[in-house]
PDB file of C-alpha atoms in Angstrom:
ATOM      1  CA  MET A   1      86.069 108.396  93.325  1.00 51.00           C
ATOM      2  CA  ARG A   2      83.855 106.823  96.014  1.00 51.00           C
ATOM      3  CA  GLU A   3      81.139 106.133  93.431  1.00 59.00           C
ATOM      4  CA  ILE A   4      83.645 104.524  91.053  1.00 53.00           C
ATOM      5  CA  LEU A   5      84.993 102.288  93.830  1.00 50.00           C
ATOM      6  CA  GLY A   6      81.444 101.353  94.805  1.00 54.00           C
ATOM      7  CA  ARG A   7      80.623 100.297  91.240  1.00 57.00           C
ATOM      8  CA  ARG A   8      83.810  98.217  91.023  1.00 55.00           C
ATOM      9  CA  LEU A   9      83.026  96.444  94.274  1.00 52.00           C
ATOM     10  CA  GLN A  10      79.505  95.691  93.112  1.00 55.00           C
ATOM     11  CA  ARG A  11      80.830  94.191  89.889  1.00 55.00           C
ATOM     12  CA  LEU A  12      83.150  91.962  91.936  1.00 49.00           C
ATOM     13  CA  ARG A  13      80.242  90.821  94.113  1.00 50.00           C
ATOM     14  CA  ASP A  14      78.056  90.158  91.070  1.00 53.00           C
ATOM     15  CA  ARG A  15      80.828  88.146  89.447  1.00 47.00           C
ATOM     16  CA  PHE A  16      81.308  86.108  92.616  1.00 41.00           C
ATOM     17  CA  GLN A  17      77.603  85.269  92.779  1.00 45.00           C
ATOM     18  CA  SER A  18      77.478  84.298  89.116  1.00 41.00           C
ATOM     19  CA  LEU A  19      80.444  81.973  89.560  1.00 38.00           C
ATOM     20  CA  ARG A  20      79.120  80.136  92.633  1.00 40.00           C
ATOM     21  CA  PRO A  21      75.392  80.759  92.965  1.00 36.00           C
ATOM     22  CA  ASP A  22      74.635  77.465  94.724  1.00 40.00           C
ATOM     23  CA  ARG A  23      77.295  77.919  97.400  1.00 39.00           C
ATOM     24  CA  VAL A  24      76.593  81.595  97.948  1.00 36.00           C
ATOM     25  CA  GLN A  25      72.900  81.046  98.540  1.00 37.00           C
ATOM     26  CA  SER A  26      73.427  78.234 101.054  1.00 35.00           C
ATOM     27  CA  GLY A  27      75.402  78.691 104.257  1.00 37.00           C
ATOM     28  CA  GLY A  28      75.756  82.467 104.009  1.00 47.00           C
ATOM     29  CA  THR A  29      79.145  82.313 102.321  1.00 56.00           C
ATOM     30  CA  SER A  30      78.508  85.602 100.519  1.00 83.00           C
ATOM     31  CA  SER A  31      78.668  87.346 103.906  1.00 91.00           C
ATOM     32  CA  LEU A  32      82.314  86.296 104.263  1.00 95.00           C
ATOM     33  CA  LEU A  33      83.187  87.840 100.904  1.00 95.00           C
ATOM     34  CA  GLU A  34      81.216  90.954 101.822  1.00 95.00           C
ATOM     35  CA  ALA A  35      83.007  91.255 105.155  1.00 96.00           C
ATOM     36  CA  ALA A  36      86.437  90.716 103.589  1.00 96.00           C
ATOM     37  CA  LEU A  37      85.797  93.349 100.903  1.00 96.00           C
ATOM     38  CA  THR A  38      84.478  95.846 103.452  1.00 94.00           C
ATOM     39  CA  CYS A  39      87.514  95.419 105.676  1.00 95.00           C
ATOM     40  CA  ALA A  40      89.934  95.658 102.754  1.00 95.00           C
ATOM     41  CA  THR A  41      88.389  98.573 100.860  1.00 93.00           C
ATOM     42  CA  THR A  42      86.360 100.628 103.335  1.00 92.00           C
ATOM     43  CA  PHE A  43      88.625 100.281 106.376  1.00 93.00           C
ATOM     44  CA  GLN A  44      91.866  99.535 104.494  1.00 94.00           C
ATOM     45  CA  TRP A  45      92.607  96.593 106.776  1.00 96.00           C
ATOM     46  CA  PRO A  46      94.801  93.954 105.068  1.00 97.00           C
ATOM     47  CA  VAL A  47      92.972  90.622 105.076  1.00 98.00           C
ATOM     48  CA  LEU A  48      93.550  87.064 103.932  1.00 98.00           C
ATOM     49  CA  PRO A  49      91.612  83.772 104.137  1.00 97.00           C
ATOM     50  CA  GLY A  50      92.204  81.476 107.100  1.00 96.00           C
ATOM     51  CA  VAL A  51      93.057  77.831 106.546  1.00 95.00           C
ATOM     52  CA  GLY A  52      89.554  76.601 107.451  1.00 93.00           C
ATOM     53  CA  ARG A  53      88.425  73.141 108.607  1.00 92.00           C
ATOM     54  CA  SER A  54      89.213  69.756 107.097  1.00 89.00           C
ATOM     55  CA  SER A  55      86.864  68.697 104.291  1.00 84.00           C
ATOM     56  CA  THR A  56      86.789  65.136 105.677  1.00 86.00           C
ATOM     57  CA  ASP A  57      86.528  65.983 109.388  1.00 85.00           C
ATOM     58  CA  GLY A  58      84.888  69.300 110.156  1.00 79.00           C
ATOM     59  CA  ALA A  59      86.151  69.213 113.734  1.00 84.00           C
ATOM     60  CA  ARG A  60      89.801  69.314 112.652  1.00 90.00           C
ATOM     61  CA  CYS A  61      91.940  72.006 111.073  1.00 94.00           C
ATOM     62  CA  ALA A  62      92.842  71.749 107.398  1.00 93.00           C
ATOM     63  CA  CYS A  63      96.504  72.360 108.247  1.00 94.00           C
ATOM     64  CA  PRO A  64      98.937  69.412 108.681  1.00 94.00           C
ATOM     65  CA  ASP A  65      99.112  69.764 112.500  1.00 94.00           C
ATOM     66  CA  PRO A  66      96.781  67.131 114.050  1.00 90.00           C
ATOM     67  CA  ASP A  67      96.884  69.008 117.379  1.00 91.00           C
ATOM     68  CA  CYS A  68      96.273  72.491 115.994  1.00 93.00           C
ATOM     69  CA  ALA A  69      95.331  74.833 118.878  1.00 89.00           C
ATOM     70  CA  VAL A  70      93.178  77.122 116.734  1.00 91.00           C
ATOM     71  CA  PRO A  71      91.555  74.804 114.153  1.00 92.00           C
ATOM     72  CA  GLY A  72      90.612  76.628 110.975  1.00 93.00           C
ATOM     73  CA  ALA A  73      91.340  80.082 112.353  1.00 93.00           C
ATOM     74  CA  HIS A  74      94.923  80.826 111.349  1.00 95.00           C
ATOM     75  CA  PRO A  75      96.917  81.587 108.171  1.00 96.00           C
ATOM     76  CA  PHE A  76      98.503  78.728 106.258  1.00 94.00           C
ATOM     77  CA  ASP A  77      98.345  79.061 102.472  1.00 92.00           C
ATOM     78  CA  PRO A  78      98.556  81.932 101.716  1.00 95.00           C
ATOM     79  CA  GLY A  79     100.790  82.977 104.588  1.00 95.00           C
ATOM     80  CA  LEU A  80     100.274  86.068 106.712  1.00 96.00           C
ATOM     81  CA  LEU A  81     102.574  88.226 104.576  1.00 96.00           C
ATOM     82  CA  ALA A  82     100.126  87.859 101.673  1.00 97.00           C
ATOM     83  CA  ALA A  83      97.425  89.902 103.482  1.00 98.00           C
ATOM     84  CA  SER A  84      96.059  92.501 101.069  1.00 97.00           C
ATOM     85  CA  THR A  85      93.659  95.405 100.642  1.00 97.00           C
ATOM     86  CA  ASP A  86      93.366  94.781  96.882  1.00 97.00           C
ATOM     87  CA  PRO A  87      89.670  94.024  96.173  1.00 96.00           C
ATOM     88  CA  ARG A  88      90.566  91.893  93.144  1.00 96.00           C
ATOM     89  CA  MET A  89      92.846  89.687  95.252  1.00 97.00           C
ATOM     90  CA  VAL A  90      90.267  89.468  98.037  1.00 97.00           C
ATOM     91  CA  ALA A  91      87.488  88.526  95.586  1.00 96.00           C
ATOM     92  CA  TRP A  92      89.720  85.878  93.976  1.00 96.00           C
ATOM     93  CA  TRP A  93      90.531  84.293  97.338  1.00 97.00           C
ATOM     94  CA  TRP A  94      86.913  83.991  98.462  1.00 96.00           C
ATOM     95  CA  THR A  95      85.711  82.977  94.996  1.00 93.00           C
ATOM     96  CA  ASN A  96      87.926  79.936  95.289  1.00 93.00           C
ATOM     97  CA  ARG A  97      87.381  79.406  99.029  1.00 93.00           C
ATOM     98  CA  PRO A  98      83.969  80.881  99.853  1.00 93.00           C
ATOM     99  CA  THR A  99      83.798  79.428 103.386  1.00 92.00           C
ATOM    100  CA  ALA A 100      87.278  80.570 104.453  1.00 95.00           C
ATOM    101  CA  PRO A 101      87.491  82.574 107.701  1.00 96.00           C
ATOM    102  CA  VAL A 102      88.401  86.258 107.417  1.00 97.00           C
ATOM    103  CA  LEU A 103      91.724  87.169 109.038  1.00 98.00           C
ATOM    104  CA  MET A 104      93.129  90.674 109.506  1.00 98.00           C
ATOM    105  CA  ALA A 105      96.900  91.146 109.665  1.00 98.00           C
ATOM    106  CA  THR A 106      97.440  93.373 112.710  1.00 97.00           C
ATOM    107  CA  GLY A 107     100.015  96.104 113.173  1.00 95.00           C
ATOM    108  CA  GLY A 108     101.745  98.424 110.768  1.00 91.00           C
ATOM    109  CA  SER A 109      99.062 100.796 109.511  1.00 89.00           C
ATOM    110  CA  ALA A 110      96.287  98.370 110.527  1.00 94.00           C
ATOM    111  CA  PRO A 111      94.755  98.222 114.005  1.00 96.00           C
ATOM    112  CA  CYS A 112      96.324  96.158 116.744  1.00 96.00           C
ATOM    113  CA  ALA A 113      94.269  94.332 119.365  1.00 96.00           C
ATOM    114  CA  VAL A 114      94.270  93.071 122.936  1.00 95.00           C
ATOM    115  CA  SER A 115      92.246  89.924 123.674  1.00 95.00           C
ATOM    116  CA  LEU A 116      91.138  88.306 126.926  1.00 93.00           C
ATOM    117  CA  PRO A 117      88.588  85.754 128.170  1.00 93.00           C
ATOM    118  CA  ALA A 118      84.998  86.681 127.348  1.00 94.00           C
ATOM    119  CA  GLY A 119      83.813  87.032 130.951  1.00 93.00           C
ATOM    120  CA  ALA A 120      86.757  89.205 131.924  1.00 92.00           C
ATOM    121  CA  ALA A 121      86.318  91.309 128.788  1.00 94.00           C
ATOM    122  CA  ALA A 122      82.665  91.992 129.591  1.00 94.00           C
ATOM    123  CA  ARG A 123      83.691  93.221 133.056  1.00 92.00           C
ATOM    124  CA  ALA A 124      86.440  95.378 131.581  1.00 93.00           C
ATOM    125  CA  LEU A 125      84.025  97.029 129.133  1.00 95.00           C
ATOM    126  CA  VAL A 126      81.660  97.896 131.997  1.00 94.00           C
ATOM    127  CA  ARG A 127      84.542  99.534 133.869  1.00 92.00           C
ATOM    128  CA  LEU A 128      85.803 101.446 130.845  1.00 94.00           C
ATOM    129  CA  ASP A 129      82.287 102.647 130.022  1.00 94.00           C
ATOM    130  CA  ALA A 130      81.897 103.856 133.609  1.00 93.00           C
ATOM    131  CA  GLN A 131      85.124 105.854 133.206  1.00 91.00           C
ATOM    132  CA  GLY A 132      83.724 107.536 130.137  1.00 93.00           C
ATOM    133  CA  MET A 133      86.260 105.865 127.850  1.00 91.00           C
ATOM    134  CA  ARG A 134      85.369 105.852 124.163  1.00 91.00           C
ATOM    135  CA  LEU A 135      86.125 102.363 122.862  1.00 94.00           C
ATOM    136  CA  GLY A 136      86.726 101.128 119.352  1.00 95.00           C
ATOM    137  CA  PRO A 137      85.481  97.925 117.700  1.00 97.00           C
ATOM    138  CA  VAL A 138      85.259  94.809 119.873  1.00 98.00           C
ATOM    139  CA  VAL A 139      85.386  91.353 118.262  1.00 98.00           C
ATOM    140  CA  ALA A 140      83.728  88.550 120.234  1.00 97.00           C
ATOM    141  CA  THR A 141      83.936  84.761 120.096  1.00 95.00           C
ATOM    142  CA  PRO A 142      82.222  82.451 122.598  1.00 94.00           C
ATOM    143  CA  THR A 143      85.461  82.223 124.624  1.00 93.00           C
ATOM    144  CA  ARG A 144      87.452  85.429 123.981  1.00 94.00           C
ATOM    145  CA  TRP A 145      86.865  89.068 123.114  1.00 96.00           C
ATOM    146  CA  ALA A 146      89.378  91.342 121.388  1.00 97.00           C
ATOM    147  CA  LEU A 147      89.473  95.132 121.705  1.00 97.00           C
ATOM    148  CA  LEU A 148      90.887  96.868 118.638  1.00 97.00           C
ATOM    149  CA  VAL A 149      93.350  99.617 119.497  1.00 96.00           C
ATOM    150  CA  ALA A 150      95.571 102.041 117.624  1.00 95.00           C
ATOM    151  CA  PRO A 151      98.747 100.542 116.118  1.00 95.00           C
ATOM    152  CA  TYR A 152     101.605 100.161 118.583  1.00 92.00           C
ATOM    153  CA  SER A 153     105.190  98.970 118.274  1.00 89.00           C
ATOM    154  CA  LEU A 154     106.562  95.964 120.141  1.00 87.00           C
ATOM    155  CA  GLU A 155     109.050  98.272 121.866  1.00 90.00           C
ATOM    156  CA  ARG A 156     106.278 100.513 123.118  1.00 89.00           C
ATOM    157  CA  LEU A 157     104.219  97.537 124.277  1.00 89.00           C
ATOM    158  CA  GLY A 158     107.241  96.103 126.087  1.00 89.00           C
ATOM    159  CA  GLU A 159     107.802  99.336 127.996  1.00 90.00           C
ATOM    160  CA  LEU A 160     104.129  99.471 128.939  1.00 89.00           C
ATOM    161  CA  LEU A 161     104.027  95.899 130.260  1.00 88.00           C
ATOM    162  CA  TYR A 162     107.388  96.208 132.030  1.00 89.00           C
ATOM    163  CA  ALA A 163     105.869  98.872 134.249  1.00 88.00           C
ATOM    164  CA  LYS A 164     103.140  96.458 135.429  1.00 86.00           C
ATOM    165  CA  ASP A 165     103.575  94.350 138.563  1.00 85.00           C
ATOM    166  CA  HIS A 166     101.770  91.445 136.925  1.00 85.00           C
ATOM    167  CA  VAL A 167     100.391  90.669 133.464  1.00 86.00           C
ATOM    168  CA  PRO A 168      98.002  87.669 133.379  1.00 87.00           C
ATOM    169  CA  SER A 169      98.814  84.916 130.913  1.00 84.00           C
ATOM    170  CA  SER A 170      95.221  85.076 129.660  1.00 88.00           C
ATOM    171  CA  LEU A 171      95.858  88.556 128.205  1.00 90.00           C
ATOM    172  CA  ARG A 172      97.122  88.354 124.619  1.00 92.00           C
ATOM    173  CA  PHE A 173      98.432  91.061 122.340  1.00 94.00           C
ATOM    174  CA  HIS A 174      97.933  91.096 118.569  1.00 95.00           C
ATOM    175  CA  GLY A 175     100.485  93.523 117.187  1.00 94.00           C
ATOM    176  CA  GLU A 176     102.972  93.665 114.339  1.00 93.00           C
ATOM    177  CA  GLY A 177     103.197  90.235 112.705  1.00 94.00           C
ATOM    178  CA  GLY A 178      99.975  89.028 114.332  1.00 95.00           C
ATOM    179  CA  TYR A 179      96.448  88.424 113.111  1.00 97.00           C
ATOM    180  CA  LEU A 180      92.861  88.537 114.318  1.00 97.00           C
ATOM    181  CA  LEU A 181      89.820  86.495 113.277  1.00 97.00           C
ATOM    182  CA  LEU A 182      86.990  88.770 112.132  1.00 97.00           C
ATOM    183  CA  PRO A 183      83.188  88.394 111.842  1.00 96.00           C
ATOM    184  CA  PRO A 184      81.328  86.507 110.509  1.00 96.00           C
ATOM    185  CA  SER A 185      83.930  83.722 110.528  1.00 96.00           C
ATOM    186  CA  ALA A 186      83.485  80.450 112.390  1.00 92.00           C
ATOM    187  CA  ALA A 187      85.332  80.540 115.717  1.00 92.00           C
ATOM    188  CA  SER A 188      88.000  77.908 116.367  1.00 87.00           C
ATOM    189  CA  SER A 189      86.304  76.963 119.643  1.00 82.00           C
ATOM    190  CA  GLY A 190      82.882  76.614 118.015  1.00 84.00           C
ATOM    191  CA  GLY A 191      80.167  79.151 117.323  1.00 90.00           C
ATOM    192  CA  GLN A 192      80.652  82.286 115.274  1.00 93.00           C
ATOM    193  CA  VAL A 193      82.700  85.452 115.537  1.00 96.00           C
ATOM    194  CA  ARG A 194      80.592  88.600 115.927  1.00 97.00           C
ATOM    195  CA  TRP A 195      80.930  92.305 116.605  1.00 97.00           C
ATOM    196  CA  GLU A 196      80.259  93.021 120.274  1.00 97.00           C
ATOM    197  CA  ARG A 197      80.801  96.639 119.244  1.00 96.00           C
ATOM    198  CA  GLU A 198      80.859  97.464 115.569  1.00 94.00           C
ATOM    199  CA  PRO A 199      83.349  99.847 113.951  1.00 90.00           C
ATOM    200  CA  ARG A 200      82.240 103.456 114.437  1.00 80.00           C
ATOM    201  CA  PRO A 201      83.459 106.641 112.755  1.00 74.00           C
ATOM    202  CA  ALA A 202      85.869 108.868 114.620  1.00 69.00           C
ATOM    203  CA  PRO A 203      84.531 112.207 115.901  1.00 65.00           C
ATOM    204  CA  ALA A 204      85.256 115.378 113.951  1.00 59.00           C
ATOM    205  CA  ARG A 205      88.953 116.235 114.128  1.00 50.00           C
ATOM    206  CA  GLN A 206      88.359 119.586 115.754  1.00 39.00           C
ATOM    207  CA  ALA A 207      86.275 117.942 118.465  1.00 40.00           C
ATOM    208  CA  VAL A 208      88.848 115.300 119.392  1.00 43.00           C
ATOM    209  CA  THR A 209      90.304 115.865 122.857  1.00 42.00           C
ATOM    210  CA  LYS A 210      92.210 113.781 125.368  1.00 44.00           C
ATOM    211  CA  SER A 211      89.882 112.138 127.864  1.00 44.00           C
ATOM    212  CA  ARG A 212      90.924 110.108 130.904  1.00 43.00           C
ATOM    213  CA  GLY A 213      94.225 109.058 129.341  1.00 44.00           C
ATOM    214  CA  ALA A 214      92.714 108.196 125.970  1.00 47.00           C
ATOM    215  CA  ARG A 215      94.146 109.409 122.710  1.00 49.00           C
ATOM    216  CA  ALA A 216      92.244 109.727 119.453  1.00 45.00           C
ATOM    217  CA  SER A 217      93.627 107.522 116.713  1.00 49.00           C
ATOM    218  CA  GLN A 218      92.269 106.971 113.258  1.00 49.00           C
ATOM    219  CA  ALA A 219      92.747 104.083 110.876  1.00 48.00           C
ATOM    220  CA  PRO A 220      93.505 104.746 107.192  1.00 52.00           C
ATOM    221  CA  GLY A 221      90.589 104.634 104.774  1.00 56.00           C
ATOM    222  CA  ALA A 222      87.348 105.224 106.614  1.00 60.00           C
ATOM    223  CA  GLU A 223      88.130 107.181 109.774  1.00 76.00           C
ATOM    224  CA  LEU A 224      87.458 104.829 112.674  1.00 87.00           C
ATOM    225  CA  TRP A 225      87.860 105.454 116.370  1.00 88.00           C
ATOM    226  CA  LEU A 226      90.668 103.387 117.918  1.00 94.00           C
ATOM    227  CA  PRO A 227      91.710 104.020 121.527  1.00 94.00           C
ATOM    228  CA  ASP A 228      95.347 104.041 122.522  1.00 94.00           C
ATOM    229  CA  VAL A 229      96.554 100.793 124.124  1.00 93.00           C
ATOM    230  CA  GLU A 230      97.712 102.652 127.267  1.00 91.00           C
ATOM    231  CA  ALA A 231      94.168 103.909 127.777  1.00 91.00           C
ATOM    232  CA  VAL A 232      92.665 100.434 128.155  1.00 92.00           C
ATOM    233  CA  VAL A 233      95.399  98.084 129.349  1.00 89.00           C
ATOM    234  CA  ASP A 234      95.001  98.768 133.103  1.00 87.00           C
ATOM    235  CA  ALA A 235      91.329  97.754 133.023  1.00 87.00           C
ATOM    236  CA  LEU A 236      92.118  94.672 130.920  1.00 90.00           C
ATOM    237  CA  VAL A 237      94.937  93.547 133.229  1.00 88.00           C
ATOM    238  CA  GLU A 238      92.730  93.934 136.298  1.00 85.00           C
ATOM    239  CA  ALA A 239      89.809  92.088 134.697  1.00 85.00           C
ATOM    240  CA  SER A 240      92.037  89.251 133.435  1.00 84.00           C
ATOM    241  CA  SER A 241      93.659  88.806 136.851  1.00 80.00           C
ATOM    242  CA  GLY A 242      90.295  87.646 138.171  1.00 64.00           C
ATOM    243  CA  ALA A 243      89.948  84.850 135.599  1.00 61.00           C
ATOM    244  CA  PRO A 244      90.073  81.321 137.095  1.00 57.00           C
ATOM    245  CA  GLY A 245      93.667  80.121 137.285  1.00 46.00           C
ATOM    246  CA  GLY A 246      94.829  83.319 135.614  1.00 45.00           C
ATOM    247  CA  GLY A 247      93.055  82.209 132.475  1.00 43.00           C
ATOM    248  CA  SER A 248      96.130  80.463 131.095  1.00 41.00           C
ATOM    249  CA  ARG A 249      94.194  77.306 130.178  1.00 38.00           C
ATOM    250  CA  LEU A 250      91.188  79.023 128.641  1.00 35.00           C
ATOM    251  CA  ALA A 251      90.483  78.320 124.982  1.00 39.00           C
ATOM    252  CA  TYR A 252      91.720  80.746 122.340  1.00 38.00           C
TER     253      TYR A 252
END
């Protein structure tokens, strides 16, 4: 079955290149298709193309809002509910819009995420590493980093945050009904999205144990390691509290 899926994906890639050879070879647009197909088929993360930048003014979002806070890096048409793991749909989207950012719809069976300012996130990762915490994928933009965590419900997140004395406004949660910009998309604040820590396979099931409050969680499709949100939120809250002005005015 894996070999059959691999052959089908290769045919989709070959077809994409034959349709738009000039645009694929310049600007690295084939890497966006590759990333979208990998997320959709290998990890089973539902993806969709972001709205992208204006064709007449590359500094502005292609959406109708002239004051868009996240230019190019949000759903518009198609909307978030269209996110799919179907490789044919994914290939069709990026065949028609080869420079579109790659968005993952968070929550449900897909990973959720917690994002915070880049400097605070780097400090939090140092602390979590020192505690021996096994982390999952970390998505980085020039201004913010996002830690992927196991899916959580809004009710569960609410209970977790209610128990905290203070939650900085710079800390953002990407759960059910949310989305996350994935590599190698262009970041809304400039620069490019990258993996600070790439997706890694989960350890063997029989070797998975609780460690320092962490809980092993695995995404559908390829088995990836995703920590539980409770295991990381204390470090993220503490790191974000030290951001200038609480981080509320930092770019997305």
